[in-house]
Tab-separated table of C-alpha atoms in Angstrom:
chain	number	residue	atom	x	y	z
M	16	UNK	CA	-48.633	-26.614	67.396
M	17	UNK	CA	-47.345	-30.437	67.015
M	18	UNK	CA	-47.299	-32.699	69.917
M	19	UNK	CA	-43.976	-33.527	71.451
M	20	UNK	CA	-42.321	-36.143	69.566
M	21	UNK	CA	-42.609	-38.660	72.546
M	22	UNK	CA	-45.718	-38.336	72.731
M	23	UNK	CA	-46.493	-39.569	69.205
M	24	UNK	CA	-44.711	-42.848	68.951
M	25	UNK	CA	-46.860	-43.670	65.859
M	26	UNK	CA	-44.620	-41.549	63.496
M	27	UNK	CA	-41.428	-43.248	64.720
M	28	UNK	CA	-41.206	-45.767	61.802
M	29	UNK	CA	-42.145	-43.363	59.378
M	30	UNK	CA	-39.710	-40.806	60.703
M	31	UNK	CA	-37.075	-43.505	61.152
M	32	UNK	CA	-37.366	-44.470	57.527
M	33	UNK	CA	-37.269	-40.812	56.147
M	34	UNK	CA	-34.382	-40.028	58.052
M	35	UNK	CA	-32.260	-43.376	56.933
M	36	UNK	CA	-32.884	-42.331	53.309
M	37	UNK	CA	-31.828	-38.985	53.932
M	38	UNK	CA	-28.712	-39.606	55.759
M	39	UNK	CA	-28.204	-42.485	53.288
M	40	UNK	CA	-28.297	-40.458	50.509
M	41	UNK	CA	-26.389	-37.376	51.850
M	42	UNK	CA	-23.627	-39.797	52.573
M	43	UNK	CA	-23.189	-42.063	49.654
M	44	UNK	CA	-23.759	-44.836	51.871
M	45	UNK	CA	-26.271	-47.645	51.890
M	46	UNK	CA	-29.846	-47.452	53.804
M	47	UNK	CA	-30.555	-49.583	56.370
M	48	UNK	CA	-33.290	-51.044	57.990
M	49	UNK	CA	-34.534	-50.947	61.635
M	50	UNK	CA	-35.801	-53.756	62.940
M	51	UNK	CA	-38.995	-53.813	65.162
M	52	UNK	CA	-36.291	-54.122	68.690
M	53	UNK	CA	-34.825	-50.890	67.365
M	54	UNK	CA	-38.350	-49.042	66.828
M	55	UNK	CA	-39.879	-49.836	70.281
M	56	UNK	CA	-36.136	-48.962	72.225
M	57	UNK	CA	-36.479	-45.770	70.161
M	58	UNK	CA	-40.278	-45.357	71.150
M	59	UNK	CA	-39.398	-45.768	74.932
M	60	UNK	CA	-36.880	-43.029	74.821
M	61	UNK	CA	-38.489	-39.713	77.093
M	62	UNK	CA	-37.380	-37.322	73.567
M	63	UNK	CA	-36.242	-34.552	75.594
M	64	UNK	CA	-35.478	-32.800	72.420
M	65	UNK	CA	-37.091	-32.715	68.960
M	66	UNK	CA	-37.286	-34.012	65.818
M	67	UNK	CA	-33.624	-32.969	65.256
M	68	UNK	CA	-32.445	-35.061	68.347
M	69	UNK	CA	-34.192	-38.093	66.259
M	70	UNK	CA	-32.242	-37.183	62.667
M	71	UNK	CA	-29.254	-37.035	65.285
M	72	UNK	CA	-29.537	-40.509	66.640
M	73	UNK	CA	-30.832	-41.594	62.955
M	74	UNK	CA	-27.684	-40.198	61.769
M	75	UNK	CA	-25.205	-42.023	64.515
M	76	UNK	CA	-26.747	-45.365	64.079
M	77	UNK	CA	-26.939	-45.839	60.502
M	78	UNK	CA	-23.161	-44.638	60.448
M	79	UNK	CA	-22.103	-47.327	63.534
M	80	UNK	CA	-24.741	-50.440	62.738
M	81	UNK	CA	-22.680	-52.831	61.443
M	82	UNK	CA	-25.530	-55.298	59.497
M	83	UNK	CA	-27.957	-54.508	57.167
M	84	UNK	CA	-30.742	-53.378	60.196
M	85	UNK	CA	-30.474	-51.140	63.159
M	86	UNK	CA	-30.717	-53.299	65.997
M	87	UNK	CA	-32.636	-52.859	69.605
M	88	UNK	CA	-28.673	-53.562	70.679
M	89	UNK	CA	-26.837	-50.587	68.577
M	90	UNK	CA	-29.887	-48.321	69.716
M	91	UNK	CA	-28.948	-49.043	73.340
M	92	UNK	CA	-25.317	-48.136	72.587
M	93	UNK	CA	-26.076	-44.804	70.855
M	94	UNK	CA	-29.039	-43.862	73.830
M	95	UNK	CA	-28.431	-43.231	77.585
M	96	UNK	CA	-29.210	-45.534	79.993
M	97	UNK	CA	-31.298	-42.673	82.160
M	98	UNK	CA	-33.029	-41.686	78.664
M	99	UNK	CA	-32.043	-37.864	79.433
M	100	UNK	CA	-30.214	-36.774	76.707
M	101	UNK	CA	-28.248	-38.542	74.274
M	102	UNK	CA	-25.106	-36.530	74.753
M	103	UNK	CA	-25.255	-36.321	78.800
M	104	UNK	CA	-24.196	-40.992	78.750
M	105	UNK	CA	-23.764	-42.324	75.203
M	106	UNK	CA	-21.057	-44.782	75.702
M	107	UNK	CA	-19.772	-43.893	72.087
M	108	UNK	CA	-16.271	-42.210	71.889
M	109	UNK	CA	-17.625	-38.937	70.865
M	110	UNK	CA	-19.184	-38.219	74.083
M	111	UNK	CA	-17.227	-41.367	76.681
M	112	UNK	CA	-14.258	-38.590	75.085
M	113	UNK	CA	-12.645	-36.430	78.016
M	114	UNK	CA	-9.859	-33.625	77.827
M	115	UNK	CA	-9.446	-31.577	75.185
M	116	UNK	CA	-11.175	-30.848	71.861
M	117	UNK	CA	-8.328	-32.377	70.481
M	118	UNK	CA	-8.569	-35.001	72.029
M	119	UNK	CA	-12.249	-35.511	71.796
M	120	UNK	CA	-11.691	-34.785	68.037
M	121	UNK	CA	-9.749	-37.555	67.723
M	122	UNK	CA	-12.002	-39.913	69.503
M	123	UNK	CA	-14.680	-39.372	67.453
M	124	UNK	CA	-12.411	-39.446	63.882
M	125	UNK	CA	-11.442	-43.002	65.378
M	126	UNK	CA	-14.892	-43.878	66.223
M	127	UNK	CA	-15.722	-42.804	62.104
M	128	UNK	CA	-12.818	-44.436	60.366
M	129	UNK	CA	-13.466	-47.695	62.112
M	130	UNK	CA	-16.955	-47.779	61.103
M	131	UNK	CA	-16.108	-47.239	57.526
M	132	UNK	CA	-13.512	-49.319	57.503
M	133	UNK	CA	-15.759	-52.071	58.793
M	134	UNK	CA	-18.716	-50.879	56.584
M	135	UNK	CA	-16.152	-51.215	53.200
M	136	UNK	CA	-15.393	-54.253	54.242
M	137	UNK	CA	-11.625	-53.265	54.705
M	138	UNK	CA	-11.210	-51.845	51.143
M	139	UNK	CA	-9.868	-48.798	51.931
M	140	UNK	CA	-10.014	-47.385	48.344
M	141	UNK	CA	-13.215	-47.446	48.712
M	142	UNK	CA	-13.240	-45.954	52.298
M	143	UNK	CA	-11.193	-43.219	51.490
M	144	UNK	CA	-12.956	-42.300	48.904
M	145	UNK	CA	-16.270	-42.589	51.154
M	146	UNK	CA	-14.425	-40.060	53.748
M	147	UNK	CA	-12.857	-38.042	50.830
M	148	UNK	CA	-9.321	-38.444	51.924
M	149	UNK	CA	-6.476	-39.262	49.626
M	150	UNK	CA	-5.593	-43.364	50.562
M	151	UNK	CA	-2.062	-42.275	52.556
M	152	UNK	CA	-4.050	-39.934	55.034
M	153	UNK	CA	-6.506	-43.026	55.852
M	154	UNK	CA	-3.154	-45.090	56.129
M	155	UNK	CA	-1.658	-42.997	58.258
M	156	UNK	CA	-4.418	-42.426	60.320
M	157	UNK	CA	-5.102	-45.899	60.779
M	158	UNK	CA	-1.259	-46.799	61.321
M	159	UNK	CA	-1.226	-43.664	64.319
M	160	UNK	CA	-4.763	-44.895	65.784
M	161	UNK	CA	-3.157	-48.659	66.047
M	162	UNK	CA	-6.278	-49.909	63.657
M	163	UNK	CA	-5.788	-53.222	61.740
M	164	UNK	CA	-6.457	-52.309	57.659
M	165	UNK	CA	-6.796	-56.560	57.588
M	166	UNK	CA	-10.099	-58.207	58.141
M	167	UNK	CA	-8.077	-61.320	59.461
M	168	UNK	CA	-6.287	-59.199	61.728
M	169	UNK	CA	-9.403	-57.421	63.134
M	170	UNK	CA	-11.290	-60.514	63.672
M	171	UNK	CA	-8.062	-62.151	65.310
M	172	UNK	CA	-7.892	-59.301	67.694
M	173	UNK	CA	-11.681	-59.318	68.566
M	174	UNK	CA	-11.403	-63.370	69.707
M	175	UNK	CA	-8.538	-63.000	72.348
C-alpha cells in the first residue's frame, strides 16, 4: 500500500511536472513551470485527499496562473487557508459561488473565459477556438459577463 501523499513530499515536483504535461497536453495549452514558492506551499498542504486532489489543484492552477510559472501566490489562491480541503475555502469563483447551479455555473464559465482570454492575450480567435466555441458565443458571453475583449481596457480597469 503507498504512503499518503502528504506524507511523501519528495514526489511533489515529480508529480507536479507529470501532471502540468498532462493537463497541458489534454488542453492544447502551454506547460508551465512551478517555481520552488509553489512546490513547498504545495508540500505544506495536510493532502486530505489523494493523488487526484493533486491533478485537481494541478489542473486549476495551470488554467488560472497567469506567467509562465505557478507561483507560491496563485497556489495560495487555489488552496484553503485551514489546508482542509480545497473545495470547503478556495477563494476562486467556482467554490466563493453561492445559489444555484446556475448560478455557480456561471461563476465558474466567467472564472474560465477570463483566464483564456488573458492567457490568448485577448485574441479571441484564438480563445474561442481554445474553448471550442464559435467567436459570437465568446462575444456574447463576454458582452453579458461585462468582460473587456481590449487589453487596454482591462489594464485601465485594473489601475483605478
Amino acid at each position: 500500500m503507498l504512503p499518503a501523499l502528504r506524507e511523501r513530499p519528495e514526489d511533489f515536483s515529480e508529480l507536479l511536472a507529470h501532471f502540468a504535461r498532462q493537463v497541458a497536453a489534454q488542453n492544447g495549452w502551454k506547460e508551465k513551470e512551478f517555481s520552488a514558492e509553489a512546490i513547498v506551499a504545495l508540500q505544506r498542504y495536510s493532502w486530505p485527499g489523494n493523488v487526484r486532489e493533486l491533478r485537481n489543484i494541478v489542473e486549476r492552477l495551470v488554467l488560472l496562473a497567469e506567467s509562465e510559472k505557478v507561483t507560491g501566490e496563485d497556489v495560495q489562491l487555489v488552496l484553503p487557508a485551514t489546508g482542509s480541503s480545497p473545495h470547503d475555502n478556495s477563494t476562486s469563483a467556482l467554490s466563493a459561488a453561492t445559489g444555484t447551479l446556475a448560478a455557480r455555473t456561471e461563476s465558474f464559465e466567467k472564472e474560465v473565459l477570463l483566464a483564456e482570454i488573458r492567457r490568448h492575450n485577448f485574441h479571441m480567435t484564438n480563445v474561442a477556438r481554445a474553448l471550442g466555441l464559435e467567436r459570437s458565443h465568446l462575444y456574447r458571453n463576454a458582452s453579458n459577463w461585462e468582460l473587456t475583449c481590449n487589453p487596454c481596457a482591462d489594464r485601465n480597469k485594473s489601475e483605478q
